[in-house]
C-alpha cells in the first residue's frame, strides 16, 4: 500500500513512518551514486544500523559525519586508539566498539580498493544486477548480487558487510531501483539511472 504524501502523490509506504524519511526518500534513496565518499559513508552507516532502525542512524548522520571526518576514508584509515576512545565517548553516534573498529578497518580496505580498482564506485557498480532478474520491489532483503558482493568484500577484509546490509546499501545507492511501482519517485529514479554511466562500464 502506498503512502500518500502531503502533496497528494503516492510514495513507498516506509517513508510515511517518520517525518524525516520523506525528504530522504525523495532526494536520496535509490538515486545512482558514483562518489566514493558517499559510497563509503553509506556502507559504514548501514553497518552501524545493524540491529537498529534506519531512523536512529539518519537522525545521527550529521554527528557521524563530524565524528568520522566527513567519512573521508583516507583520514579515517589513520585513526588510532585515541580516536576510538574519542568515538566511544561521543554520545552523538552509536558507541559500539566493534562497529567503530570495523569502520576504521573498512577505511583501510577502501584505500586498498582505490589502488587496485581505481575507485570504490568502479568496484561496487560491477555488482549492479540486471533489473529483469530482480524480485518485485521491496519484496526481498537480499539478492544473488548482494550475497556475492558481501562474500567478495569479506574476502578483501571488510567487516559488517553481510548480505542484508549490502542489499540495503545497493538499494540506497541506486544499484537497484526498489521504489514501489506506484511511487512517484520511481520514475525520477528510473530517469536518473538512464542518464547515469556506471564507472568502469
mmCIF file with all atom_site columns, C-alpha atoms in Angstrom:
data_model
loop_
_atom_site.group_PDB
_atom_site.id
_atom_site.type_symbol
_atom_site.label_atom_id
_atom_site.label_alt_id
_atom_site.label_comp_id
_atom_site.label_asym_id
_atom_site.label_entity_id
_atom_site.label_seq_id
_atom_site.pdbx_PDB_ins_code
_atom_site.Cartn_x
_atom_site.Cartn_y
_atom_site.Cartn_z
_atom_site.occupancy
_atom_site.B_iso_or_equiv
_atom_site.pdbx_formal_charge
_atom_site.auth_seq_id
_atom_site.auth_comp_id
_atom_site.auth_asym_id
_atom_site.auth_atom_id
_atom_site.pdbx_PDB_model_num
ATOM 1   C CA . UNK A 1 1   ? 0.000  0.000   0.000   1.00 0.00 ? 1   UNK A CA 1
ATOM 2   C CA . UNK A 1 2   ? 1.336  3.429   -0.909  1.00 0.00 ? 2   UNK A CA 1
ATOM 3   C CA . UNK A 1 3   ? 1.850  6.326   1.486   1.00 0.00 ? 3   UNK A CA 1
ATOM 4   C CA . UNK A 1 4   ? 0.060  9.442   0.232   1.00 0.00 ? 4   UNK A CA 1
ATOM 5   C CA . UNK A 1 5   ? 2.380  12.350  0.961   1.00 0.00 ? 5   UNK A CA 1
ATOM 6   C CA . UNK A 1 6   ? 1.269  15.929  1.728   1.00 0.00 ? 6   UNK A CA 1
ATOM 7   C CA . UNK A 1 7   ? 1.493  16.717  -1.985  1.00 0.00 ? 7   UNK A CA 1
ATOM 8   C CA . UNK A 1 8   ? -1.229 14.058  -2.501  1.00 0.00 ? 8   UNK A CA 1
ATOM 9   C CA . UNK A 1 9   ? 1.118  11.843  -4.519  1.00 0.00 ? 9   UNK A CA 1
ATOM 10  C CA . UNK A 1 10  ? 1.959  8.222   -3.627  1.00 0.00 ? 10  UNK A CA 1
ATOM 11  C CA . UNK A 1 11  ? 5.295  7.177   -2.187  1.00 0.00 ? 11  UNK A CA 1
ATOM 12  C CA . UNK A 1 12  ? 6.771  3.953   -0.849  1.00 0.00 ? 12  UNK A CA 1
ATOM 13  C CA . UNK A 1 13  ? 4.915  3.066   2.331   1.00 0.00 ? 13  UNK A CA 1
ATOM 14  C CA . UNK A 1 14  ? 8.013  3.074   4.551   1.00 0.00 ? 14  UNK A CA 1
ATOM 15  C CA . UNK A 1 15  ? 8.694  6.775   4.049   1.00 0.00 ? 15  UNK A CA 1
ATOM 16  C CA . UNK A 1 16  ? 5.451  7.674   5.820   1.00 0.00 ? 16  UNK A CA 1
ATOM 17  C CA . UNK A 1 17  ? 6.538  6.155   9.122   1.00 0.00 ? 17  UNK A CA 1
ATOM 18  C CA . UNK A 1 18  ? 8.705  9.139   10.192  1.00 0.00 ? 18  UNK A CA 1
ATOM 19  C CA . UNK A 1 19  ? 8.732  12.775  9.005   1.00 0.00 ? 19  UNK A CA 1
ATOM 20  C CA . UNK A 1 20  ? 12.454 12.738  8.207   1.00 0.00 ? 20  UNK A CA 1
ATOM 21  C CA . UNK A 1 21  ? 12.039 9.792   5.844   1.00 0.00 ? 21  UNK A CA 1
ATOM 22  C CA . UNK A 1 22  ? 10.143 11.683  3.120   1.00 0.00 ? 22  UNK A CA 1
ATOM 23  C CA . UNK A 1 23  ? 12.943 14.088  2.079   1.00 0.00 ? 23  UNK A CA 1
ATOM 24  C CA . UNK A 1 24  ? 15.472 11.249  2.287   1.00 0.00 ? 24  UNK A CA 1
ATOM 25  C CA . UNK A 1 25  ? 13.225 9.043   0.139   1.00 0.00 ? 25  UNK A CA 1
ATOM 26  C CA . UNK A 1 26  ? 12.543 11.769  -2.436  1.00 0.00 ? 26  UNK A CA 1
ATOM 27  C CA . UNK A 1 27  ? 16.079 13.103  -2.862  1.00 0.00 ? 27  UNK A CA 1
ATOM 28  C CA . UNK A 1 28  ? 18.496 10.301  -1.990  1.00 0.00 ? 28  UNK A CA 1
ATOM 29  C CA . UNK A 1 29  ? 17.170 6.760   -1.732  1.00 0.00 ? 29  UNK A CA 1
ATOM 30  C CA . UNK A 1 30  ? 17.653 4.859   -4.977  1.00 0.00 ? 30  UNK A CA 1
ATOM 31  C CA . UNK A 1 31  ? 19.328 7.623   -6.969  1.00 0.00 ? 31  UNK A CA 1
ATOM 32  C CA . UNK A 1 32  ? 22.597 6.339   -8.513  1.00 0.00 ? 32  UNK A CA 1
ATOM 33  C CA . UNK A 1 33  ? 25.792 7.401   -6.738  1.00 0.00 ? 33  UNK A CA 1
ATOM 34  C CA . UNK A 1 34  ? 29.364 7.249   -8.022  1.00 0.00 ? 34  UNK A CA 1
ATOM 35  C CA . UNK A 1 35  ? 31.001 9.441   -5.373  1.00 0.00 ? 35  UNK A CA 1
ATOM 36  C CA . UNK A 1 36  ? 33.448 7.365   -3.325  1.00 0.00 ? 36  UNK A CA 1
ATOM 37  C CA . UNK A 1 37  ? 32.946 9.338   -0.104  1.00 0.00 ? 37  UNK A CA 1
ATOM 38  C CA . UNK A 1 38  ? 29.180 8.910   -0.252  1.00 0.00 ? 38  UNK A CA 1
ATOM 39  C CA . UNK A 1 39  ? 29.516 5.220   -1.050  1.00 0.00 ? 39  UNK A CA 1
ATOM 40  C CA . UNK A 1 40  ? 31.895 4.717   1.857   1.00 0.00 ? 40  UNK A CA 1
ATOM 41  C CA . UNK A 1 41  ? 29.677 6.700   4.218   1.00 0.00 ? 41  UNK A CA 1
ATOM 42  C CA . UNK A 1 42  ? 26.615 4.694   3.304   1.00 0.00 ? 42  UNK A CA 1
ATOM 43  C CA . UNK A 1 43  ? 28.162 1.256   3.656   1.00 0.00 ? 43  UNK A CA 1
ATOM 44  C CA . UNK A 1 44  ? 29.538 2.295   7.048   1.00 0.00 ? 44  UNK A CA 1
ATOM 45  C CA . UNK A 1 45  ? 26.191 3.682   8.223   1.00 0.00 ? 45  UNK A CA 1
ATOM 46  C CA . UNK A 1 46  ? 24.441 0.519   7.077   1.00 0.00 ? 46  UNK A CA 1
ATOM 47  C CA . UNK A 1 47  ? 26.901 -1.386  9.255   1.00 0.00 ? 47  UNK A CA 1
ATOM 48  C CA . UNK A 1 48  ? 26.102 0.862   12.212  1.00 0.00 ? 48  UNK A CA 1
ATOM 49  C CA . UNK A 1 49  ? 22.401 0.264   11.586  1.00 0.00 ? 49  UNK A CA 1
ATOM 50  C CA . UNK A 1 50  ? 22.774 -3.485  12.110  1.00 0.00 ? 50  UNK A CA 1
ATOM 51  C CA . UNK A 1 51  ? 20.318 -4.367  14.882  1.00 0.00 ? 51  UNK A CA 1
ATOM 52  C CA . UNK A 1 52  ? 18.908 -0.827  14.952  1.00 0.00 ? 52  UNK A CA 1
ATOM 53  C CA . UNK A 1 53  ? 16.500 1.284   12.891  1.00 0.00 ? 53  UNK A CA 1
ATOM 54  C CA . UNK A 1 54  ? 17.489 3.484   9.954   1.00 0.00 ? 54  UNK A CA 1
ATOM 55  C CA . UNK A 1 55  ? 15.647 6.355   11.669  1.00 0.00 ? 55  UNK A CA 1
ATOM 56  C CA . UNK A 1 56  ? 18.148 6.200   14.532  1.00 0.00 ? 56  UNK A CA 1
ATOM 57  C CA . UNK A 1 57  ? 21.069 6.381   12.102  1.00 0.00 ? 57  UNK A CA 1
ATOM 58  C CA . UNK A 1 58  ? 19.533 9.065   9.891   1.00 0.00 ? 58  UNK A CA 1
ATOM 59  C CA . UNK A 1 59  ? 18.899 11.303  12.899  1.00 0.00 ? 59  UNK A CA 1
ATOM 60  C CA . UNK A 1 60  ? 22.537 10.912  13.936  1.00 0.00 ? 60  UNK A CA 1
ATOM 61  C CA . UNK A 1 61  ? 24.018 11.158  10.433  1.00 0.00 ? 61  UNK A CA 1
ATOM 62  C CA . UNK A 1 62  ? 25.432 14.665  10.817  1.00 0.00 ? 62  UNK A CA 1
ATOM 63  C CA . UNK A 1 63  ? 27.020 13.629  14.112  1.00 0.00 ? 63  UNK A CA 1
ATOM 64  C CA . UNK A 1 64  ? 28.551 10.611  12.379  1.00 0.00 ? 64  UNK A CA 1
ATOM 65  C CA . UNK A 1 65  ? 29.919 12.823  9.612   1.00 0.00 ? 65  UNK A CA 1
ATOM 66  C CA . UNK A 1 66  ? 31.556 15.129  12.137  1.00 0.00 ? 66  UNK A CA 1
ATOM 67  C CA . UNK A 1 67  ? 32.948 12.260  14.199  1.00 0.00 ? 67  UNK A CA 1
ATOM 68  C CA . UNK A 1 68  ? 34.354 10.400  11.178  1.00 0.00 ? 68  UNK A CA 1
ATOM 69  C CA . UNK A 1 69  ? 35.824 13.432  9.377   1.00 0.00 ? 69  UNK A CA 1
ATOM 70  C CA . UNK A 1 70  ? 33.158 13.501  6.703   1.00 0.00 ? 70  UNK A CA 1
ATOM 71  C CA . UNK A 1 71  ? 33.787 9.805   6.019   1.00 0.00 ? 71  UNK A CA 1
ATOM 72  C CA . UNK A 1 72  ? 36.956 10.669  4.133   1.00 0.00 ? 72  UNK A CA 1
ATOM 73  C CA . UNK A 1 73  ? 38.375 7.146   4.220   1.00 0.00 ? 73  UNK A CA 1
ATOM 74  C CA . UNK A 1 74  ? 41.919 8.422   3.720   1.00 0.00 ? 74  UNK A CA 1
ATOM 75  C CA . UNK A 1 75  ? 41.598 10.205  7.060   1.00 0.00 ? 75  UNK A CA 1
ATOM 76  C CA . UNK A 1 76  ? 39.603 7.507   8.863   1.00 0.00 ? 76  UNK A CA 1
ATOM 77  C CA . UNK A 1 77  ? 42.175 4.888   7.844   1.00 0.00 ? 77  UNK A CA 1
ATOM 78  C CA . UNK A 1 78  ? 44.721 6.699   10.038  1.00 0.00 ? 78  UNK A CA 1
ATOM 79  C CA . UNK A 1 79  ? 42.573 6.690   13.187  1.00 0.00 ? 79  UNK A CA 1
ATOM 80  C CA . UNK A 1 80  ? 44.385 5.371   16.262  1.00 0.00 ? 80  UNK A CA 1
ATOM 81  C CA . UNK A 1 81  ? 43.300 4.049   19.645  1.00 0.00 ? 81  UNK A CA 1
ATOM 82  C CA . UNK A 1 82  ? 42.836 7.619   20.921  1.00 0.00 ? 82  UNK A CA 1
ATOM 83  C CA . UNK A 1 83  ? 40.316 8.176   18.130  1.00 0.00 ? 83  UNK A CA 1
ATOM 84  C CA . UNK A 1 84  ? 38.465 5.014   19.108  1.00 0.00 ? 84  UNK A CA 1
ATOM 85  C CA . UNK A 1 85  ? 38.280 6.282   22.697  1.00 0.00 ? 85  UNK A CA 1
ATOM 86  C CA . UNK A 1 86  ? 37.048 9.674   21.452  1.00 0.00 ? 86  UNK A CA 1
ATOM 87  C CA . UNK A 1 87  ? 34.315 7.975   19.433  1.00 0.00 ? 87  UNK A CA 1
ATOM 88  C CA . UNK A 1 88  ? 33.315 5.704   22.319  1.00 0.00 ? 88  UNK A CA 1
ATOM 89  C CA . UNK A 1 89  ? 32.716 8.863   24.349  1.00 0.00 ? 89  UNK A CA 1
ATOM 90  C CA . UNK A 1 90  ? 30.739 10.634  21.622  1.00 0.00 ? 90  UNK A CA 1
ATOM 91  C CA . UNK A 1 91  ? 27.063 10.497  22.623  1.00 0.00 ? 91  UNK A CA 1
ATOM 92  C CA . UNK A 1 92  ? 26.061 11.774  19.185  1.00 0.00 ? 92  UNK A CA 1
ATOM 93  C CA . UNK A 1 93  ? 26.845 8.471   17.454  1.00 0.00 ? 93  UNK A CA 1
ATOM 94  C CA . UNK A 1 94  ? 26.359 4.748   18.105  1.00 0.00 ? 94  UNK A CA 1
ATOM 95  C CA . UNK A 1 95  ? 29.047 3.904   20.648  1.00 0.00 ? 95  UNK A CA 1
ATOM 96  C CA . UNK A 1 96  ? 29.740 0.325   19.614  1.00 0.00 ? 96  UNK A CA 1
ATOM 97  C CA . UNK A 1 97  ? 33.425 -0.573  19.679  1.00 0.00 ? 97  UNK A CA 1
ATOM 98  C CA . UNK A 1 98  ? 33.100 -3.356  17.119  1.00 0.00 ? 98  UNK A CA 1
ATOM 99  C CA . UNK A 1 99  ? 31.334 -1.117  14.608  1.00 0.00 ? 99  UNK A CA 1
ATOM 100 C CA . UNK A 1 100 ? 33.753 1.761   15.191  1.00 0.00 ? 100 UNK A CA 1
ATOM 101 C CA . UNK A 1 101 ? 36.759 -0.516  14.692  1.00 0.00 ? 101 UNK A CA 1
ATOM 102 C CA . UNK A 1 102 ? 35.093 -2.013  11.603  1.00 0.00 ? 102 UNK A CA 1
ATOM 103 C CA . UNK A 1 103 ? 34.709 1.470   10.108  1.00 0.00 ? 103 UNK A CA 1
ATOM 104 C CA . UNK A 1 104 ? 38.409 2.181   10.590  1.00 0.00 ? 104 UNK A CA 1
ATOM 105 C CA . UNK A 1 105 ? 39.298 -1.216  9.160   1.00 0.00 ? 105 UNK A CA 1
ATOM 106 C CA . UNK A 1 106 ? 36.982 -0.643  6.195   1.00 0.00 ? 106 UNK A CA 1
ATOM 107 C CA . UNK A 1 107 ? 38.598 2.735   5.531   1.00 0.00 ? 107 UNK A CA 1
ATOM 108 C CA . UNK A 1 108 ? 41.934 0.964   5.229   1.00 0.00 ? 108 UNK A CA 1
ATOM 109 C CA . UNK A 1 109 ? 40.382 -1.602  2.892   1.00 0.00 ? 109 UNK A CA 1
ATOM 110 C CA . UNK A 1 110 ? 38.788 1.238   0.881   1.00 0.00 ? 110 UNK A CA 1
ATOM 111 C CA . UNK A 1 111 ? 42.213 2.771   0.286   1.00 0.00 ? 111 UNK A CA 1
ATOM 112 C CA . UNK A 1 112 ? 43.425 -0.588  -0.984  1.00 0.00 ? 112 UNK A CA 1
ATOM 113 C CA . UNK A 1 113 ? 40.391 -0.839  -3.251  1.00 0.00 ? 113 UNK A CA 1
ATOM 114 C CA . UNK A 1 114 ? 41.099 2.541   -4.817  1.00 0.00 ? 114 UNK A CA 1
ATOM 115 C CA . UNK A 1 115 ? 44.642 1.410   -5.567  1.00 0.00 ? 115 UNK A CA 1
ATOM 116 C CA . UNK A 1 116 ? 43.528 -1.886  -7.095  1.00 0.00 ? 116 UNK A CA 1
ATOM 117 C CA . UNK A 1 117 ? 40.300 -0.840  -8.839  1.00 0.00 ? 117 UNK A CA 1
ATOM 118 C CA . UNK A 1 118 ? 40.629 2.900   -9.392  1.00 0.00 ? 118 UNK A CA 1
ATOM 119 C CA . UNK A 1 119 ? 37.677 3.822   -7.182  1.00 0.00 ? 119 UNK A CA 1
ATOM 120 C CA . UNK A 1 120 ? 35.105 2.335   -4.856  1.00 0.00 ? 120 UNK A CA 1
ATOM 121 C CA . UNK A 1 121 ? 32.467 3.174   -7.443  1.00 0.00 ? 121 UNK A CA 1
ATOM 122 C CA . UNK A 1 122 ? 34.202 1.116   -10.125 1.00 0.00 ? 122 UNK A CA 1
ATOM 123 C CA . UNK A 1 123 ? 34.216 -1.865  -7.765  1.00 0.00 ? 123 UNK A CA 1
ATOM 124 C CA . UNK A 1 124 ? 30.663 -1.594  -6.417  1.00 0.00 ? 124 UNK A CA 1
ATOM 125 C CA . UNK A 1 125 ? 28.952 -0.926  -9.733  1.00 0.00 ? 125 UNK A CA 1
ATOM 126 C CA . UNK A 1 126 ? 30.205 -4.239  -11.090 1.00 0.00 ? 126 UNK A CA 1
ATOM 127 C CA . UNK A 1 127 ? 27.513 -5.798  -8.914  1.00 0.00 ? 127 UNK A CA 1
ATOM 128 C CA . UNK A 1 128 ? 24.607 -3.896  -10.441 1.00 0.00 ? 128 UNK A CA 1
ATOM 129 C CA . UNK A 1 129 ? 22.010 -6.576  -11.188 1.00 0.00 ? 129 UNK A CA 1
ATOM 130 C CA . UNK A 1 130 ? 20.046 -6.957  -14.378 1.00 0.00 ? 130 UNK A CA 1
ATOM 131 C CA . UNK A 1 131 ? 16.706 -5.308  -13.461 1.00 0.00 ? 131 UNK A CA 1
ATOM 132 C CA . UNK A 1 132 ? 14.825 -8.171  -15.097 1.00 0.00 ? 132 UNK A CA 1
ATOM 133 C CA . UNK A 1 133 ? 16.361 -10.610 -12.607 1.00 0.00 ? 133 UNK A CA 1
ATOM 134 C CA . UNK A 1 134 ? 15.094 -8.782  -9.532  1.00 0.00 ? 134 UNK A CA 1
ATOM 135 C CA . UNK A 1 135 ? 12.168 -9.681  -7.315  1.00 0.00 ? 135 UNK A CA 1
ATOM 136 C CA . UNK A 1 136 ? 9.207  -7.330  -7.025  1.00 0.00 ? 136 UNK A CA 1
ATOM 137 C CA . UNK A 1 137 ? 10.171 -4.041  -5.326  1.00 0.00 ? 137 UNK A CA 1
ATOM 138 C CA . UNK A 1 138 ? 10.799 -4.321  -1.579  1.00 0.00 ? 138 UNK A CA 1
ATOM 139 C CA . UNK A 1 139 ? 9.904  -8.000  -1.520  1.00 0.00 ? 139 UNK A CA 1
ATOM 140 C CA . UNK A 1 140 ? 13.427 -9.211  -0.702  1.00 0.00 ? 140 UNK A CA 1
ATOM 141 C CA . UNK A 1 141 ? 16.137 -8.302  1.782   1.00 0.00 ? 141 UNK A CA 1
ATOM 142 C CA . UNK A 1 142 ? 18.987 -9.887  -0.187  1.00 0.00 ? 142 UNK A CA 1
ATOM 143 C CA . UNK A 1 143 ? 19.757 -10.805 -3.785  1.00 0.00 ? 143 UNK A CA 1
ATOM 144 C CA . UNK A 1 144 ? 22.240 -13.023 -5.588  1.00 0.00 ? 144 UNK A CA 1
ATOM 145 C CA . UNK A 1 145 ? 24.341 -9.928  -6.252  1.00 0.00 ? 145 UNK A CA 1
ATOM 146 C CA . UNK A 1 146 ? 24.289 -8.734  -2.644  1.00 0.00 ? 146 UNK A CA 1
ATOM 147 C CA . UNK A 1 147 ? 25.354 -12.185 -1.479  1.00 0.00 ? 147 UNK A CA 1
ATOM 148 C CA . UNK A 1 148 ? 28.201 -12.194 -3.988  1.00 0.00 ? 148 UNK A CA 1
ATOM 149 C CA . UNK A 1 149 ? 29.260 -8.647  -3.102  1.00 0.00 ? 149 UNK A CA 1
ATOM 150 C CA . UNK A 1 150 ? 29.160 -9.479  0.604   1.00 0.00 ? 150 UNK A CA 1
ATOM 151 C CA . UNK A 1 151 ? 31.373 -12.522 0.090   1.00 0.00 ? 151 UNK A CA 1
ATOM 152 C CA . UNK A 1 152 ? 33.837 -10.577 -2.032  1.00 0.00 ? 152 UNK A CA 1
ATOM 153 C CA . UNK A 1 153 ? 34.051 -7.712  0.467   1.00 0.00 ? 153 UNK A CA 1
ATOM 154 C CA . UNK A 1 154 ? 34.646 -10.140 3.330   1.00 0.00 ? 154 UNK A CA 1
ATOM 155 C CA . UNK A 1 155 ? 37.336 -11.864 1.288   1.00 0.00 ? 155 UNK A CA 1
ATOM 156 C CA . UNK A 1 156 ? 39.008 -8.456  0.910   1.00 0.00 ? 156 UNK A CA 1
ATOM 157 C CA . UNK A 1 157 ? 38.873 -7.934  4.681   1.00 0.00 ? 157 UNK A CA 1
ATOM 158 C CA . UNK A 1 158 ? 35.814 -5.682  5.046   1.00 0.00 ? 158 UNK A CA 1
ATOM 159 C CA . UNK A 1 159 ? 33.646 -6.087  8.168   1.00 0.00 ? 159 UNK A CA 1
ATOM 160 C CA . UNK A 1 160 ? 29.933 -5.634  8.980   1.00 0.00 ? 160 UNK A CA 1
ATOM 161 C CA . UNK A 1 161 ? 29.063 -6.229  5.330   1.00 0.00 ? 161 UNK A CA 1
ATOM 162 C CA . UNK A 1 162 ? 26.581 -9.108  5.454   1.00 0.00 ? 162 UNK A CA 1
ATOM 163 C CA . UNK A 1 163 ? 24.225 -9.723  2.508   1.00 0.00 ? 163 UNK A CA 1
ATOM 164 C CA . UNK A 1 164 ? 21.282 -7.835  4.072   1.00 0.00 ? 164 UNK A CA 1
ATOM 165 C CA . UNK A 1 165 ? 23.462 -4.838  4.943   1.00 0.00 ? 165 UNK A CA 1
ATOM 166 C CA . UNK A 1 166 ? 24.906 -4.864  1.441   1.00 0.00 ? 166 UNK A CA 1
ATOM 167 C CA . UNK A 1 167 ? 21.481 -5.119  -0.192  1.00 0.00 ? 167 UNK A CA 1
ATOM 168 C CA . UNK A 1 168 ? 20.262 -2.090  1.772   1.00 0.00 ? 168 UNK A CA 1
ATOM 169 C CA . UNK A 1 169 ? 23.375 -0.260  0.557   1.00 0.00 ? 169 UNK A CA 1
ATOM 170 C CA . UNK A 1 170 ? 22.608 -1.261  -3.048  1.00 0.00 ? 170 UNK A CA 1
ATOM 171 C CA . UNK A 1 171 ? 19.002 -0.040  -2.710  1.00 0.00 ? 171 UNK A CA 1
ATOM 172 C CA . UNK A 1 172 ? 20.058 3.305   -1.270  1.00 0.00 ? 172 UNK A CA 1
ATOM 173 C CA . UNK A 1 173 ? 22.929 3.987   -3.681  1.00 0.00 ? 173 UNK A CA 1
ATOM 174 C CA . UNK A 1 174 ? 20.906 3.236   -6.791  1.00 0.00 ? 174 UNK A CA 1
ATOM 175 C CA . UNK A 1 175 ? 22.375 -0.077  -7.875  1.00 0.00 ? 175 UNK A CA 1
ATOM 176 C CA . UNK A 1 176 ? 18.786 -1.275  -7.515  1.00 0.00 ? 176 UNK A CA 1
ATOM 177 C CA . UNK A 1 177 ? 15.643 0.791   -8.131  1.00 0.00 ? 177 UNK A CA 1
ATOM 178 C CA . UNK A 1 178 ? 13.493 -0.657  -5.376  1.00 0.00 ? 178 UNK A CA 1
ATOM 179 C CA . UNK A 1 179 ? 10.850 2.059   -5.281  1.00 0.00 ? 179 UNK A CA 1
ATOM 180 C CA . UNK A 1 180 ? 7.339  0.636   -5.493  1.00 0.00 ? 180 UNK A CA 1
ATOM 181 C CA . UNK A 1 181 ? 5.728  0.689   -8.931  1.00 0.00 ? 181 UNK A CA 1
ATOM 182 C CA . UNK A 1 182 ? 3.139  3.283   -7.860  1.00 0.00 ? 182 UNK A CA 1
ATOM 183 C CA . UNK A 1 183 ? 5.677  5.519   -6.074  1.00 0.00 ? 183 UNK A CA 1
ATOM 184 C CA . UNK A 1 184 ? 6.020  8.885   -7.791  1.00 0.00 ? 184 UNK A CA 1
ATOM 185 C CA . UNK A 1 185 ? 9.770  8.871   -7.115  1.00 0.00 ? 185 UNK A CA 1
ATOM 186 C CA . UNK A 1 186 ? 10.329 5.627   -9.017  1.00 0.00 ? 186 UNK A CA 1
ATOM 187 C CA . UNK A 1 187 ? 10.042 7.407   -12.359 1.00 0.00 ? 187 UNK A CA 1
ATOM 188 C CA . UNK A 1 188 ? 12.565 10.046  -11.298 1.00 0.00 ? 188 UNK A CA 1
ATOM 189 C CA . UNK A 1 189 ? 14.995 7.346   -10.225 1.00 0.00 ? 189 UNK A CA 1
ATOM 190 C CA . UNK A 1 190 ? 14.471 5.452   -13.480 1.00 0.00 ? 190 UNK A CA 1
ATOM 191 C CA . UNK A 1 191 ? 15.273 8.616   -15.433 1.00 0.00 ? 191 UNK A CA 1
ATOM 192 C CA . UNK A 1 192 ? 18.366 9.273   -13.304 1.00 0.00 ? 192 UNK A CA 1
ATOM 193 C CA . UNK A 1 193 ? 19.576 5.720   -13.839 1.00 0.00 ? 193 UNK A CA 1
ATOM 194 C CA . UNK A 1 194 ? 19.160 6.016   -17.599 1.00 0.00 ? 194 UNK A CA 1
ATOM 195 C CA . UNK A 1 195 ? 21.339 9.127   -17.618 1.00 0.00 ? 195 UNK A CA 1
ATOM 196 C CA . UNK A 1 196 ? 23.916 7.574   -15.301 1.00 0.00 ? 196 UNK A CA 1
ATOM 197 C CA . UNK A 1 197 ? 27.052 5.986   -16.705 1.00 0.00 ? 197 UNK A CA 1
ATOM 198 C CA . UNK A 1 198 ? 28.292 3.361   -14.235 1.00 0.00 ? 198 UNK A CA 1
ATOM 199 C CA . UNK A 1 199 ? 32.040 3.772   -13.645 1.00 0.00 ? 199 UNK A CA 1
ATOM 200 C CA . UNK A 1 200 ? 34.190 1.189   -15.327 1.00 0.00 ? 200 UNK A CA 1
ATOM 201 C CA . UNK A 1 201 ? 31.462 0.044   -17.721 1.00 0.00 ? 201 UNK A CA 1
#
